[in-house]
XYZ file of N, CA and C in Angstrom:
273
model
N 74.711 79.710 -55.782
C 75.395 80.869 -56.302
C 75.577 80.781 -57.796
N 76.202 81.801 -58.337
C 76.506 81.845 -59.763
C 77.544 80.786 -60.110
N 77.607 80.438 -61.390
C 78.629 79.492 -61.815
C 80.008 80.079 -61.615
N 80.950 79.223 -61.280
C 82.320 79.630 -61.030
C 83.241 78.677 -61.761
N 84.114 79.185 -62.610
C 84.963 78.348 -63.447
C 85.794 77.356 -62.636
N 86.400 77.786 -61.538
C 87.287 76.924 -60.766
C 86.847 76.755 -59.313
N 85.639 77.129 -58.967
C 85.246 77.090 -57.571
C 84.034 76.266 -57.243
N 83.720 75.268 -58.069
C 82.513 74.480 -57.838
C 82.831 73.047 -57.432
N 81.984 72.503 -56.565
C 82.065 71.106 -56.160
C 80.696 70.484 -56.432
N 80.713 69.312 -57.047
C 79.490 68.601 -57.396
C 79.423 67.286 -56.618
N 78.204 66.789 -56.390
C 77.978 65.566 -55.623
C 77.085 64.624 -56.434
N 77.456 63.340 -56.469
C 76.632 62.301 -57.088
C 76.721 61.050 -56.222
N 75.658 60.241 -56.235
C 75.627 59.014 -55.425
C 75.626 57.791 -56.339
N 76.134 56.678 -55.780
C 76.111 55.398 -56.489
C 76.084 54.275 -55.460
N 75.516 53.126 -55.810
C 75.494 52.004 -54.879
C 76.865 51.335 -54.731
N 77.777 51.573 -55.668
C 79.123 51.003 -55.624
C 80.103 52.017 -56.224
N 81.392 51.923 -55.888
C 82.370 52.890 -56.416
C 82.411 52.965 -57.944
N 82.098 51.870 -58.634
C 82.141 51.878 -60.093
C 80.823 52.338 -60.731
N 79.821 52.704 -59.906
C 78.558 53.243 -60.416
C 77.452 52.225 -60.323
N 76.333 52.469 -60.969
C 76.009 53.614 -61.820
C 75.746 54.875 -60.983
N 76.168 56.009 -61.518
C 76.063 57.290 -60.817
C 74.745 57.969 -61.103
N 74.260 58.728 -60.126
C 73.050 59.522 -60.308
C 73.427 60.857 -60.942
N 72.430 61.649 -61.228
C 72.664 62.995 -61.737
C 73.430 63.801 -60.680
N 74.471 64.485 -61.075
C 75.278 65.284 -60.147
C 74.569 66.594 -59.798
N 74.767 67.032 -58.556
C 74.192 68.283 -58.059
C 75.320 69.170 -57.552
N 75.286 70.450 -57.937
C 76.285 71.390 -57.438
C 75.990 71.675 -55.973
N 76.986 71.408 -55.092
C 76.764 71.600 -53.656
C 77.560 72.768 -53.090
N 78.645 73.175 -53.765
C 79.470 74.286 -53.280
C 79.860 75.134 -54.488
N 79.784 76.438 -54.356
C 80.264 77.332 -55.399
C 80.905 78.556 -54.757
N 81.905 79.084 -55.432
C 82.599 80.282 -54.959
C 82.669 81.251 -56.127
N 81.833 82.259 -56.098
C 81.746 83.224 -57.180
C 83.071 83.966 -57.336
N 83.734 83.796 -58.481
C 84.991 84.470 -58.816
C 86.106 84.136 -57.820
N 86.144 82.905 -57.364
C 87.207 82.413 -56.483
C 87.522 80.976 -56.874
N 88.729 80.513 -56.577
C 89.147 79.151 -56.855
C 88.984 78.300 -55.588
N 88.503 77.074 -55.755
C 88.384 76.125 -54.655
C 88.842 74.784 -55.203
N 89.979 74.280 -54.716
C 90.569 73.081 -55.298
C 91.153 72.170 -54.213
N 91.694 71.018 -54.655
C 92.263 70.017 -53.745
C 91.236 69.560 -52.717
N 90.037 69.358 -53.141
C 88.960 68.981 -52.225
C 89.140 67.530 -51.801
N 88.965 67.281 -50.506
C 89.011 65.912 -50.006
C 87.891 65.697 -48.994
N 87.476 64.453 -48.929
C 86.434 64.031 -47.993
C 87.123 63.559 -46.716
N 86.598 63.929 -45.556
C 87.158 63.524 -44.267
C 86.220 62.515 -43.598
N 86.352 61.229 -43.913
C 85.432 60.228 -43.337
C 85.548 60.109 -41.827
N 86.692 60.516 -41.263
C 86.860 60.418 -39.809
C 85.908 61.352 -39.041
N 85.338 62.358 -39.730
C 84.408 63.280 -39.086
C 82.948 62.955 -39.394
N 82.690 61.997 -40.282
C 81.312 61.672 -40.654
C 80.483 61.355 -39.419
N 79.227 61.760 -39.462
C 78.319 61.544 -38.337
C 76.949 61.189 -38.909
N 76.729 59.928 -39.190
C 75.455 59.518 -39.759
C 75.275 60.063 -41.157
N 74.389 61.047 -41.305
C 74.098 61.597 -42.624
C 74.929 62.840 -42.947
N 75.920 63.170 -42.127
C 76.753 64.349 -42.375
C 78.106 63.946 -42.951
N 78.485 64.589 -44.065
C 79.802 64.393 -44.669
C 80.589 65.692 -44.537
N 81.899 65.573 -44.413
C 82.760 66.751 -44.286
C 83.759 66.796 -45.437
N 83.782 67.948 -46.124
C 84.649 68.181 -47.272
C 85.511 69.396 -46.986
N 86.764 69.349 -47.421
C 87.684 70.458 -47.169
C 88.480 70.723 -48.435
N 88.788 71.997 -48.694
C 89.564 72.353 -49.873
C 90.268 73.686 -49.704
N 91.092 74.026 -50.694
C 91.861 75.268 -50.685
C 91.078 76.368 -51.393
N 90.928 77.490 -50.732
C 90.163 78.644 -51.212
C 91.143 79.770 -51.517
N 91.197 80.238 -52.767
C 92.123 81.325 -53.120
C 91.650 82.039 -54.384
N 92.274 83.183 -54.681
C 91.898 83.971 -55.854
C 92.704 83.606 -57.090
N 93.635 82.662 -56.988
C 94.502 82.280 -58.094
C 93.693 81.964 -59.357
N 94.140 82.476 -60.493
C 93.540 82.265 -61.819
C 92.181 82.926 -62.007
N 91.765 83.794 -61.097
C 90.449 84.411 -61.241
C 90.514 85.853 -61.717
N 91.619 86.554 -61.443
C 91.690 87.974 -61.751
C 90.916 88.813 -60.758
N 90.494 88.197 -59.673
C 89.705 88.878 -58.649
C 90.627 89.735 -57.772
N 90.366 91.035 -57.720
C 91.150 91.941 -56.871
C 90.497 92.167 -55.513
N 89.279 91.679 -55.334
C 88.538 91.858 -54.086
C 88.710 90.592 -53.245
N 89.832 90.499 -52.517
C 90.159 89.293 -51.763
C 89.374 89.194 -50.460
N 89.084 87.979 -50.050
C 88.390 87.743 -48.793
C 89.405 87.877 -47.653
N 89.252 88.871 -46.777
C 90.228 89.069 -45.693
C 90.375 87.826 -44.820
N 91.607 87.463 -44.516
C 91.995 86.343 -43.659
C 91.587 84.973 -44.181
N 90.975 84.904 -45.360
C 90.595 83.603 -45.909
C 91.271 83.297 -47.230
N 91.878 84.307 -47.881
C 92.495 84.047 -49.168
C 93.658 83.074 -48.998
N 93.696 82.078 -49.828
C 94.662 80.982 -49.795
C 94.661 80.310 -48.425
N 93.531 79.743 -48.096
C 93.345 79.074 -46.819
C 92.490 77.834 -47.043
N 92.436 76.962 -46.057
C 91.614 75.761 -46.113
C 90.240 76.059 -45.513
N 89.208 75.566 -46.176
C 87.836 75.743 -45.690
C 87.177 74.371 -45.652
N 86.465 74.077 -44.565
C 85.747 72.815 -44.434
C 84.246 73.078 -44.510
N 83.559 72.195 -45.228
C 82.105 72.283 -45.363
C 81.470 71.007 -44.823
N 80.255 71.161 -44.331
C 79.460 70.030 -43.873
C 78.337 69.833 -44.884
N 78.172 68.615 -45.376
C 77.107 68.280 -46.307
C 76.125 67.363 -45.601
N 74.884 67.805 -45.484
C 73.829 67.015 -44.845
C 73.120 66.194 -45.914
N 73.291 64.880 -45.867
C 72.675 64.017 -46.868
C 71.168 63.931 -46.717
N 70.615 64.467 -45.635
C 69.160 64.525 -45.468
C 68.559 65.777 -46.100
N 69.396 66.645 -46.638
C 68.912 67.848 -47.315
C 68.030 67.418 -48.491
N 66.860 68.050 -48.686
C 65.955 67.638 -49.766
C 66.594 67.654 -51.152
N 67.514 68.579 -51.417
C 68.173 68.634 -52.716
C 69.064 67.437 -52.982
N 69.636 66.881 -51.930
C 70.489 65.696 -52.059
C 69.649 64.421 -52.049
N 68.577 64.384 -51.273
C 67.741 63.194 -51.175
C 67.066 62.849 -52.502
N 66.950 63.829 -53.391
C 66.351 63.570 -54.694
C 67.222 62.679 -55.558
N 68.486 62.557 -55.204
C 69.436 61.773 -56.000
C 69.390 60.311 -55.556
N 68.467 59.566 -56.042
C 68.379 58.142 -55.696
C 69.133 57.328 -56.727
N 70.110 56.513 -56.282
C 70.864 55.695 -57.235
C 70.007 54.661 -57.922
């Protein structure tokens, strides 16, 4: 999607927590919406699948076109590490 000032999540890989890090890839974007407080849920991991969850809202965007039943709510995403766009990131 288009760039979003407060609604993007990026992913980078490293062999250890202190790095060295690979080039980051944008994996989630919310056009004219805020997505924050993102956390990883390792208890749901399944092999090459990672689960990320965050707060989705219109705060600080000036967006008057709200998403029905989803504004200011938690959304969970599944990231497949076998996706070709992610596999290109070799540490």
